[in-house]
Amino acid sequence: MNDPGLQDPINDVGDKVDGQAEEFDRAEEEEEKQFLDPTRWWFAATACPLIAGTFGPIASAFNICALGSYWREYVAPGKIEADGHFVQDPTWLLAVNAVSLRFALLGNLSLLFNMAGRARFEVAQPITILGFFTASVLLIGLVAEASTSRFQIKPYSEHALTQAFYYAIWAAAIYLIVSILMLATVVGALRGKYEKRFNLTTSQRTLMLQTISLMAYLLVGALIFSHVEGWNYLDAVYWADFTLLTIGIGSPFTPSTHTGRSLLLIYAIGGIVTIGLIIGSIRAMLLETGQKKMRARVTEKQRSRVHDFVRVKALGLMHLNQRPKRFNSSVELPEREKRRLEFHAMRDVQEKASRRGRYTSLAVSTMAGCVLWFIGALVFEHTEYKQGWSYFEALYFSYTSLLTIGYGDLSPYSNSGRAFFVLWSLLAIPSLTVLISDMGDTVVRFVSQATNLIGELTILPSDSEQAGAWTALKKNIWAKKPTKTEKGKIDISQEIHTIVTADRSYGDPSRHGDIAAILNQRLDAAELTVCRTFHRQSKDGSVSRDRRFHHWLLTREVGAVLTDTLAAPPKVYTYDEWAYFLMLLGHDEDEDFLHQSPNPNPTRGPGEGPNLGRIFDRDGNARAWSWLGIRSPLMSPKEEADWILHELIAKLNRELPLTRPTTHSGPHKPPISLDLLWPSPSGSEESGSRGQDSDGPSKEK
């Protein structure tokens, strides 16, 4: 009996679920679009907001420095700029500077609400662009006026522009760059390249808050120490910068009072932790997100290129980087072996894309580090010309500061040099951290492998158990390279030769022997005992029995794969394991009617939904796909364990008989059967006894 009072709530829940499903599909379609062509528009949709969110607060902090101090000073003959005395500025300069800061704070606030999803993109973006651009124009006007003879005081040799003037230059430049980046984001959205919102994760959205926290911490700390130690405020900002970044330049700025040294114990550790959080977020953005997108693009290009070289035919498949090669053999490859070769070809594509992505990232970070080093040294050479720095001395100072060694034998004394040092160090230290991380994935790994090899050749025991260092040397260096296995790359030509010449029987087209081996490998003795008992005692028909076995396997594998999702590095499955999971999901690798040749230029038909890594449609029906196509699970942005877990749960939800009535034609046949473990024509008691004598006891022993 239906309760009319429940109908409306049920309909509301159903509409909500449908809406969430449509939103999920739209998100996956957007992800697919960015995966297939992510480079340019990913930068506009994701990188630009992150750069703006990081440097917008830094520019506002520099603007505060420009507002918090006079722009001119008197330098007595024989003294340096650091010993100068301030000269009061005109009121209009203070007023325009304050207006510029207000516009910048409005732009930052609008950007923050936009990144947090608290403001509409169409409303927040114009405010952000207008705020930053107006602040930049006002500061550029002030800087231009301050550079004229009308503003500067004669004699010029006894007067100088303070650090505040140079902070205004950095703030104006950053404001202008941020407004241009935000404009690029709007252009991409208006052209329909992505949705009118920032495509950011939760951790990426917090990057701006972390940057705001750091700059506020630095400025407030500088204010406190300037009063405690009697320093000029901007000199205190310079001190706080090299202290929190652990550069430690030292003299002439070191806490000398008991209060200052006591406060340093708390101030330093808080700032270092905050900087660590920011560097971790930047590293995640560049290495995990940026490198992932780069690797995705390289993978797609490599996959499309492989399509021109790879041909899955009746007689073979040629190697990715070789000219077409065929094997004259009368043996036709079974469907599963064709799929296996496709799988390994895709693995080869992934390996090449991953390696290229790692070394490309290393090259970019190395170039960025070198640019900051050499360009920074060039700037310091010119700003510290009164100290007589040569370019080599400037290189030496930049190098020791970049590596946070901070000897303190050289340090900038000029106002322009100290202001530039704050900007340069905030860029250089995170860049060096990213470079070290990239080296850990490439150079350090190579050095570690070389060290292990040298150790095995000398005094350390060798895993190969070969006697003598020269024997190991011949094996590791001069011997022929081994055939690639399923855990890495394979020589596809050799694999074909093995397949077509091996003494195998392909009489059983289902090749269930492979699945049975995987089952015996994944199930422990207790689980096999339960299955064997269930196999013997089942009395309501093999189909119903196998359905319950299928559901039990799905539930069991959800737990097992859930553990794999936590593996570091991410779990990589062999082809036979993939075939096993696909069979659980209802896809048989031996059936050719759902297999298709890879398409180098994939298109989505009307109403198809996302294709990337989707071998099932919205209703769970299998679609035709290839391991080298974009529907391949290996092309999914998800990790392999995450993809399998998602599909296992979806399959389990569809299979549970809570809302599935039994049709007149009987229950559907499950894709996997207990007969794989204990084959029997009749499923009788004797077959169970035979099973006890085969697979089960061997594990129990």
XYZ file of C-alpha atoms in Angstrom, residues 56-692:
637
model
C 48.168 38.612 -4.761
C 48.684 38.618 -0.953
C 52.457 39.002 -1.442
C 51.883 42.088 -3.600
C 49.543 43.540 -0.973
C 52.194 42.935 1.700
C 54.693 44.856 -0.438
C 52.071 47.580 -0.868
C 51.782 47.818 2.924
C 55.571 48.144 3.112
C 55.392 50.948 0.553
C 52.703 52.675 2.614
C 54.296 52.144 6.014
C 57.466 54.100 5.446
C 58.711 57.316 3.802
C 60.033 57.120 0.253
C 62.992 59.529 0.622
C 65.926 59.753 2.984
C 69.001 61.851 3.641
C 72.352 60.051 3.560
C 75.219 61.895 5.199
C 78.548 61.964 3.369
C 80.551 58.828 4.062
C 77.481 56.882 5.218
C 75.526 54.111 3.508
C 71.843 54.108 2.649
C 71.045 51.873 5.624
C 72.163 54.712 7.937
C 70.010 57.387 6.270
C 67.388 59.645 7.904
C 63.860 59.796 6.499
C 62.442 62.847 4.747
C 58.690 63.417 5.029
C 56.639 62.699 1.897
C 53.865 64.879 0.473
C 50.312 64.082 1.570
C 49.130 63.173 -1.926
C 51.636 60.304 -2.123
C 50.291 58.833 1.101
C 46.689 59.254 -0.082
C 47.217 57.633 -3.499
C 49.199 54.822 -1.906
C 46.361 54.151 0.533
C 43.773 54.119 -2.282
C 45.924 51.660 -4.220
C 46.066 49.359 -1.210
C 42.280 49.500 -0.811
C 41.720 48.476 -4.416
C 44.241 45.647 -3.997
C 42.575 44.409 -0.819
C 39.215 44.462 -2.628
C 40.718 42.365 -5.431
C 42.240 39.919 -2.954
C 38.990 39.594 -1.025
C 37.012 38.989 -4.218
C 39.562 36.403 -5.369
C 39.440 34.658 -2.005
C 35.642 34.388 -2.055
C 35.762 33.203 -5.656
C 38.303 30.482 -4.853
C 36.251 29.416 -1.824
C 33.091 29.175 -3.933
C 31.373 31.906 -1.884
C 30.971 34.305 -4.810
C 29.815 33.823 -8.382
C 32.515 33.713 -11.005
C 30.726 36.293 -13.186
C 30.619 38.774 -10.308
C 33.910 38.126 -8.534
C 36.231 37.991 -11.539
C 35.526 41.535 -12.843
C 35.996 42.902 -9.309
C 39.284 41.021 -8.956
C 40.627 42.193 -12.316
C 39.507 45.787 -11.781
C 40.896 45.887 -8.225
C 44.353 44.593 -9.103
C 44.615 46.579 -12.330
C 43.594 49.841 -10.675
C 46.052 49.259 -7.824
C 48.790 48.604 -10.363
C 48.027 51.757 -12.359
C 48.039 53.938 -9.232
C 51.348 52.536 -8.010
C 52.919 52.843 -11.458
C 51.905 56.502 -11.455
C 53.454 57.025 -8.028
C 56.670 55.282 -9.011
C 56.901 57.309 -12.205
C 56.394 60.565 -10.322
C 58.884 59.579 -7.594
C 61.509 58.954 -10.270
C 61.400 62.547 -11.505
C 63.446 65.509 -10.325
C 60.272 67.118 -8.959
C 60.087 64.480 -6.223
C 63.738 63.816 -5.508
C 65.788 66.219 -3.400
C 69.040 67.887 -4.358
C 71.883 67.253 -4.006
C 71.158 63.805 -5.356
C 74.377 62.375 -3.958
C 73.151 62.989 -0.412
C 69.596 61.741 -0.873
C 68.207 58.374 -1.881
C 64.942 56.543 -2.390
C 64.106 54.152 0.437
C 63.090 50.509 0.402
C 59.423 51.615 0.327
C 59.895 52.961 -3.208
C 61.222 49.628 -4.442
C 58.503 47.681 -2.654
C 56.012 49.817 -4.585
C 57.688 48.738 -7.836
C 57.391 45.038 -6.964
C 53.773 45.452 -5.858
C 52.795 47.297 -9.052
C 54.418 44.663 -11.272
C 52.756 41.760 -9.438
C 49.341 43.466 -9.470
C 49.584 43.892 -13.232
C 50.639 40.267 -13.797
C 47.821 38.973 -11.583
C 45.207 41.042 -13.400
C 46.439 39.691 -16.760
C 46.272 36.098 -15.480
C 42.735 36.647 -14.195
C 41.779 38.120 -17.566
C 43.132 34.994 -19.282
C 40.930 32.877 -17.003
C 37.865 34.889 -18.022
C 38.719 34.576 -21.723
C 38.935 30.788 -21.488
C 35.607 30.595 -19.662
C 33.879 32.874 -22.173
C 35.192 30.736 -25.039
C 33.653 27.666 -23.412
C 36.943 25.892 -22.729
C 35.854 25.210 -19.132
C 33.084 26.094 -16.754
C 32.817 29.548 -15.237
C 34.429 28.546 -11.985
C 37.864 27.748 -10.637
C 38.759 24.096 -11.153
C 40.567 23.755 -7.816
C 40.790 21.106 -5.132
C 40.257 21.863 -1.449
C 43.996 21.864 -0.725
C 44.603 24.233 -3.633
C 41.927 26.609 -2.384
C 43.666 26.857 0.979
C 46.929 27.995 -0.639
C 45.779 31.619 -0.701
C 44.810 31.480 2.976
C 48.224 30.040 3.800
C 49.958 32.815 1.865
C 47.868 35.473 3.613
C 48.742 33.912 6.951
C 52.471 33.919 6.150
C 52.587 37.536 4.992
C 50.525 38.717 7.969
C 52.800 36.734 10.292
C 55.906 38.234 8.681
C 54.644 41.840 8.774
C 53.297 41.691 12.327
C 56.469 40.004 13.555
C 58.580 42.676 11.858
C 56.499 45.371 13.543
C 57.045 43.812 16.976
C 60.778 43.306 16.538
C 61.245 46.784 15.092
C 59.976 48.207 18.391
C 61.805 45.682 20.597
C 65.172 45.992 18.830
C 64.873 49.614 17.683
C 65.158 48.766 13.995
C 63.617 50.548 11.041
C 60.391 48.738 10.104
C 61.472 47.777 6.591
C 64.815 46.562 7.911
C 62.809 44.429 10.339
C 60.838 43.037 7.357
C 64.150 42.158 5.707
C 65.300 40.465 8.952
C 62.016 38.536 9.341
C 62.305 37.300 5.752
C 65.787 35.793 6.017
C 64.967 34.455 9.485
C 61.758 32.612 8.574
C 63.337 31.258 5.378
C 66.252 29.976 7.520
C 68.835 31.826 5.423
C 70.295 33.505 8.503
C 72.384 36.305 7.000
C 72.968 37.756 10.444
C 74.888 40.987 11.024
C 73.932 43.779 11.309
C 70.452 42.452 12.199
C 70.519 40.000 15.088
C 68.363 40.206 18.225
C 70.453 41.740 20.977
C 67.852 42.280 23.710
C 66.655 39.637 26.125
C 63.044 40.234 25.029
C 63.899 39.938 21.349
C 65.775 36.680 21.801
C 62.943 35.251 23.892
C 60.326 36.190 21.289
C 62.488 34.671 18.556
C 62.074 31.216 20.104
C 58.342 31.325 19.361
C 58.339 33.501 16.260
C 60.845 31.464 14.266
C 59.210 28.074 14.750
C 55.737 29.401 13.880
C 56.988 31.021 10.691
C 58.979 27.981 9.606
C 55.928 25.747 10.046
C 53.800 28.153 7.991
C 56.400 28.306 5.223
C 56.602 24.520 5.264
C 52.857 24.291 4.701
C 53.026 26.711 1.790
C 55.983 24.957 0.187
C 54.151 21.645 0.591
C 51.078 23.073 -1.146
C 53.175 24.543 -3.954
C 55.015 21.263 -4.363
C 51.715 19.384 -4.531
C 50.418 21.851 -7.095
C 53.476 21.615 -9.328
C 54.520 17.999 -8.871
C 51.206 16.229 -8.342
C 48.790 18.380 -10.335
C 50.988 20.072 -12.910
C 53.148 17.016 -13.555
C 50.044 14.826 -13.704
C 48.520 17.061 -16.368
C 51.803 17.134 -18.249
C 52.034 13.345 -18.086
C 48.407 13.070 -19.204
C 49.085 15.190 -22.250
C 52.235 13.245 -23.114
C 50.323 9.978 -22.635
C 47.593 11.080 -25.028
C 50.103 12.220 -27.649
C 52.069 9.003 -27.279
C 48.889 6.927 -27.469
C 47.808 8.683 -30.659
C 51.276 8.184 -32.133
C 51.303 4.516 -31.160
C 48.059 4.022 -33.064
C 49.944 4.771 -36.268
C 52.470 2.035 -35.469
C 50.496 -0.614 -33.624
C 48.291 -2.982 -35.585
C 46.497 -5.799 -33.847
C 45.976 -8.409 -36.552
C 45.560 -12.107 -36.721
C 49.302 -12.708 -36.881
C 50.864 -10.166 -34.571
C 51.630 -6.707 -33.318
C 54.808 -4.773 -33.887
C 56.934 -2.958 -31.335
C 56.166 0.674 -30.522
C 59.484 2.152 -31.607
C 60.323 -0.173 -34.470
C 59.324 -0.342 -38.088
C 56.450 -2.688 -38.962
C 57.407 -6.272 -38.332
C 55.350 -9.367 -38.959
C 55.832 -12.970 -38.005
C 55.190 -15.527 -40.677
C 53.244 -18.081 -38.738
C 50.171 -20.120 -39.397
C 49.107 -19.828 -35.765
C 46.377 -17.251 -35.238
C 46.609 -15.328 -31.977
C 43.654 -15.831 -29.648
C 41.672 -12.768 -28.652
C 43.088 -12.743 -25.142
C 46.669 -12.671 -26.413
C 45.868 -9.789 -28.740
C 44.430 -7.957 -25.755
C 47.463 -8.864 -23.685
C 49.761 -7.302 -26.279
C 47.567 -4.200 -26.408
C 47.806 -3.994 -22.631
C 51.603 -4.173 -22.687
C 51.748 -1.615 -25.484
C 49.714 0.741 -23.307
C 51.987 0.013 -20.355
C 54.915 0.991 -22.565
C 53.124 4.225 -23.457
C 52.564 4.957 -19.754
C 56.189 4.260 -18.889
C 57.500 6.530 -21.633
C 55.046 9.289 -20.685
C 55.938 8.987 -16.997
C 59.656 9.094 -17.690
C 59.313 12.027 -20.055
C 57.129 13.842 -17.535
C 59.677 13.347 -14.749
C 62.597 14.613 -16.801
C 60.583 17.477 -18.276
C 59.627 18.555 -14.783
C 63.273 18.287 -13.723
C 64.349 20.389 -16.713
C 61.746 23.079 -15.968
C 62.592 23.283 -12.260
C 66.330 23.291 -13.029
C 65.857 26.093 -15.517
C 63.784 28.063 -12.992
C 66.443 27.583 -10.326
C 69.225 28.646 -12.671
C 67.295 31.710 -13.835
C 66.705 32.785 -10.241
C 70.353 32.180 -9.423
C 71.964 33.916 -12.401
C 69.442 36.735 -12.784
C 69.412 37.303 -9.041
C 73.195 37.553 -9.033
C 73.049 40.058 -11.894
C 70.614 42.254 -9.977
C 72.659 42.067 -6.764
C 75.803 43.009 -8.689
C 74.121 46.256 -9.790
C 72.343 47.057 -6.517
C 75.514 46.556 -4.460
C 77.874 48.404 -6.775
C 78.864 50.715 -3.908
C 80.206 47.668 -2.075
C 82.188 46.772 -5.184
C 80.606 43.356 -5.725
C 81.767 41.494 -8.799
C 79.418 39.163 -10.639
C 81.204 36.179 -9.108
C 80.696 37.563 -5.603
C 77.044 38.137 -6.394
C 76.820 34.536 -7.657
C 78.452 33.337 -4.455
C 76.003 35.318 -2.299
C 72.995 34.125 -4.348
C 74.154 30.527 -4.136
C 74.677 30.509 -0.370
C 71.320 32.234 0.109
C 69.518 29.932 -2.326
C 70.757 26.878 -0.427
C 69.947 28.620 2.894
C 73.594 28.356 3.980
C 73.774 32.031 4.892
C 77.398 32.605 5.907
C 76.741 36.302 6.396
C 80.116 37.421 5.004
C 78.251 39.175 2.186
C 74.877 40.876 2.527
C 73.021 43.657 0.687
C 73.297 47.126 2.233
C 71.450 49.167 -0.387
C 67.728 49.877 -0.149
C 67.083 48.395 -3.597
C 69.152 45.303 -2.756
C 67.293 44.536 0.472
C 63.864 45.077 -1.083
C 64.811 42.853 -4.018
C 66.221 40.217 -1.658
C 62.829 39.824 0.045
C 61.070 39.290 -3.293
C 63.835 37.064 -4.667
C 64.049 34.830 -1.592
C 60.275 34.295 -1.490
C 60.544 32.983 -5.065
C 63.863 31.167 -4.819
C 63.451 28.993 -1.733
C 60.194 27.252 -2.847
C 61.677 26.822 -6.347
C 64.727 25.114 -4.868
C 62.464 22.819 -2.844
C 60.623 21.755 -5.998
C 63.951 21.198 -7.763
C 65.171 18.937 -4.961
C 61.909 16.955 -5.154
C 62.321 16.518 -8.914
C 65.909 15.385 -8.408
C 64.672 12.800 -5.919
C 62.542 11.219 -8.676
C 65.347 11.183 -11.251
C 68.963 11.961 -10.329
C 68.825 10.667 -6.760
C 67.169 7.451 -7.956
C 69.935 6.921 -10.511
C 72.645 7.586 -7.901
C 70.937 5.189 -5.494
C 70.817 2.432 -8.102
C 74.442 3.051 -9.059
C 75.473 2.936 -5.391
C 73.654 -0.363 -4.896
C 75.368 -1.792 -7.979
C 78.800 -0.707 -6.746
C 78.025 -2.226 -3.366
C 77.065 -5.554 -4.926
C 80.234 -5.513 -7.027
C 82.457 -4.980 -3.979
C 81.507 -6.037 -0.451
C 77.713 -6.143 -0.250
C 75.856 -9.413 -0.970
C 74.273 -9.556 -4.391
C 70.598 -10.408 -4.849
C 71.554 -12.372 -7.941
C 73.640 -14.751 -5.802
C 76.380 -14.794 -8.414
C 79.842 -15.501 -7.056
C 82.508 -12.919 -7.754
C 82.376 -9.240 -8.583
C 83.328 -9.679 -12.243
C 80.570 -12.206 -12.785
C 78.049 -9.737 -11.422
C 79.583 -7.006 -13.564
C 79.167 -9.075 -16.695
C 75.608 -9.900 -15.746
C 74.558 -6.328 -15.001
C 76.437 -4.495 -17.744
C 77.495 -6.744 -20.619
C 74.751 -9.326 -20.619
C 71.826 -9.025 -22.981
C 68.945 -7.044 -21.520
C 66.220 -9.267 -20.100
C 62.788 -9.488 -21.600
C 60.345 -7.017 -20.083
C 57.746 -8.569 -17.833
C 54.257 -7.648 -16.780
C 55.668 -5.609 -13.912
C 57.445 -3.313 -16.337
C 57.981 -2.900 -20.037
C 58.056 -5.913 -22.324
C 59.599 -6.655 -25.676
C 56.418 -7.075 -27.669
C 58.191 -8.717 -30.591
C 59.653 -11.339 -28.266
C 56.271 -11.769 -26.596
C 54.624 -12.486 -29.953
C 57.333 -14.989 -30.781
C 56.708 -16.717 -27.453
C 52.974 -16.809 -28.008
C 53.004 -18.167 -31.536
C 55.731 -20.747 -30.954
C 54.877 -22.001 -27.467
C 53.268 -25.396 -27.109
C 49.906 -24.119 -25.822
C 46.427 -25.426 -26.238
C 43.785 -22.892 -27.151
C 41.007 -25.422 -27.248
C 39.198 -23.684 -24.398
C 38.254 -20.264 -25.784
C 37.300 -18.956 -22.349
C 40.794 -19.533 -20.934
C 39.261 -19.904 -17.489
C 42.432 -21.524 -16.304
C 44.002 -18.060 -15.930
C 41.095 -16.828 -13.812
C 41.213 -19.950 -11.660
C 44.926 -19.374 -11.033
C 44.225 -15.788 -9.967
C 41.444 -16.982 -7.657
C 43.735 -19.536 -6.026
C 46.371 -16.833 -5.653
C 44.083 -14.191 -4.117
C 42.005 -16.413 -1.823
C 43.622 -17.739 1.300
C 43.105 -21.266 2.698
C 40.206 -20.290 4.948
C 38.372 -18.554 2.099
C 38.919 -21.542 -0.199
C 37.553 -23.849 2.495
C 34.413 -21.722 2.798
C 33.972 -21.712 -0.977
C 34.479 -25.478 -1.177
C 31.931 -26.100 1.580
C 29.495 -23.748 -0.095
C 30.093 -25.533 -3.403
C 29.236 -28.935 -1.893
C 26.210 -27.870 0.158
C 24.491 -25.640 -2.391
C 21.096 -27.180 -3.359
C 19.153 -24.399 -5.114
C 20.818 -24.588 -8.513
C 24.184 -23.584 -9.914
C 23.044 -20.179 -11.221
C 21.755 -18.983 -7.844
C 24.807 -20.459 -6.157
C 27.169 -18.712 -8.569
C 25.314 -15.423 -8.160
C 25.890 -15.541 -4.428
C 29.525 -16.512 -5.044
C 29.854 -13.581 -7.439
C 28.409 -11.166 -4.878
C 30.689 -12.564 -2.193
C 33.702 -12.114 -4.460
C 32.686 -8.532 -5.240
C 32.398 -7.755 -1.538
C 35.660 -9.509 -0.761
C 37.561 -7.683 -3.515
C 36.182 -4.303 -2.452
C 37.992 -4.769 0.855
C 41.155 -6.051 -0.809
C 41.315 -3.263 -3.391
C 40.530 -0.690 -0.707
C 43.824 -1.697 0.900
C 45.565 -1.326 -2.467
C 44.354 2.280 -2.754
C 46.541 3.142 0.239
C 49.699 1.688 -1.317
C 52.634 4.003 -1.981
C 53.703 4.051 -4.754
C 50.280 3.349 -6.295
C 49.443 -0.283 -6.947
C 50.003 -1.487 -10.519
C 48.178 -4.658 -11.596
C 49.270 -7.306 -14.067
C 47.241 -8.169 -17.123
C 45.912 -11.396 -15.585
C 44.754 -9.457 -12.511
C 43.012 -6.941 -14.749
C 41.347 -9.771 -16.658
C 40.129 -11.204 -13.347
C 38.667 -7.898 -12.156
C 37.098 -7.244 -15.541
C 35.435 -10.659 -15.439
C 34.001 -9.804 -12.017
C 32.595 -6.664 -13.605
C 31.024 -8.660 -16.421
C 33.608 -8.153 -19.155
C 35.333 -11.213 -20.609
C 38.688 -10.537 -22.263
C 38.184 -13.565 -24.507
C 35.021 -12.227 -26.141
C 35.763 -10.151 -29.212
C 32.356 -8.522 -29.760
C 33.132 -5.815 -27.137
C 36.659 -5.203 -28.390
C 37.501 -2.561 -30.947
C 40.575 -1.152 -32.615
C 42.086 1.912 -30.940
C 40.864 5.222 -32.321
C 43.530 7.931 -32.652
C 40.919 10.712 -32.816
C 38.156 9.740 -30.387
C 34.797 11.480 -30.538
C 31.778 11.222 -28.290
C 28.432 10.407 -29.803
C 25.223 12.151 -28.767
C 24.118 11.107 -25.289
C 27.137 8.859 -24.721
C 28.528 10.693 -21.708
C 32.206 10.675 -20.742
C 34.532 8.240 -22.503
C 37.789 8.579 -20.591
C 38.383 5.317 -18.743
C 34.688 4.390 -19.030
C 34.114 0.866 -20.371
C 30.532 0.852 -19.036
C 27.735 3.278 -19.768
C 25.547 4.973 -17.152
C 23.377 1.864 -16.842
C 26.322 -0.488 -16.362
C 26.198 -1.962 -19.864
C 29.553 -2.857 -21.389
C 30.858 -0.732 -24.266
C 33.306 -1.652 -26.997
C 36.815 -0.509 -26.128
C 40.524 -1.115 -26.609
C 43.407 -1.069 -24.157
C 44.963 1.575 -26.423
C 41.781 3.629 -26.680
C 40.661 6.462 -24.417
C 38.035 4.188 -22.836
C 40.835 2.003 -21.533
C 40.973 1.874 -17.724
C 44.667 2.686 -18.029
C 43.713 6.057 -19.560
C 41.588 7.025 -16.576
C 42.852 9.940 -14.455
C 42.224 7.719 -11.432
C 44.847 5.388 -10.072
C 44.289 1.763 -11.054
C 43.133 0.674 -7.592
C 40.744 3.641 -7.372
C 39.238 2.810 -10.760
C 38.745 -0.849 -9.865
C 37.277 0.021 -6.457
C 34.806 2.464 -7.992
C 33.643 -0.056 -10.592
C 33.421 -2.924 -8.074
C 31.161 -0.873 -5.809
C 29.031 0.221 -8.772
C 28.742 -3.404 -9.931
C 27.831 -4.556 -6.431
C 25.118 -1.918 -6.171
C 23.653 -3.056 -9.470
C 23.880 -6.735 -8.606
C 22.367 -6.722 -5.141
C 18.864 -8.228 -5.537
C 17.123 -5.703 -3.301
C 15.253 -4.134 -6.216
C 15.927 -6.717 -8.920
C 12.960 -9.084 -9.390
C 13.459 -12.527 -10.849
C 12.158 -12.624 -14.400
C 10.190 -15.474 -15.928
C 13.275 -16.573 -17.793
C 15.136 -17.098 -14.533
C 17.943 -15.170 -12.870
C 20.746 -13.881 -15.075
C 23.879 -15.950 -15.309
C 26.782 -14.481 -13.300
C 30.086 -13.780 -15.051
C 32.057 -16.063 -12.721
C 31.343 -19.503 -11.322
C 32.523 -21.781 -8.531
C 33.139 -24.362 -11.241
C 36.307 -22.409 -12.056
C 37.794 -23.778 -8.843
C 36.160 -27.205 -8.875
C 35.033 -28.032 -12.427
C 32.218 -30.533 -12.582
C 29.615 -31.287 -15.223
C 26.948 -31.932 -12.608
C 28.143 -30.012 -9.571
C 27.692 -33.248 -7.546
C 29.104 -34.211 -4.199
C 31.888 -36.113 -5.902
C 33.081 -32.998 -7.671
C 33.477 -31.351 -4.313
C 35.567 -34.283 -3.152
C 37.778 -33.934 -6.180
C 38.184 -30.263 -5.373
C 39.402 -31.211 -1.931
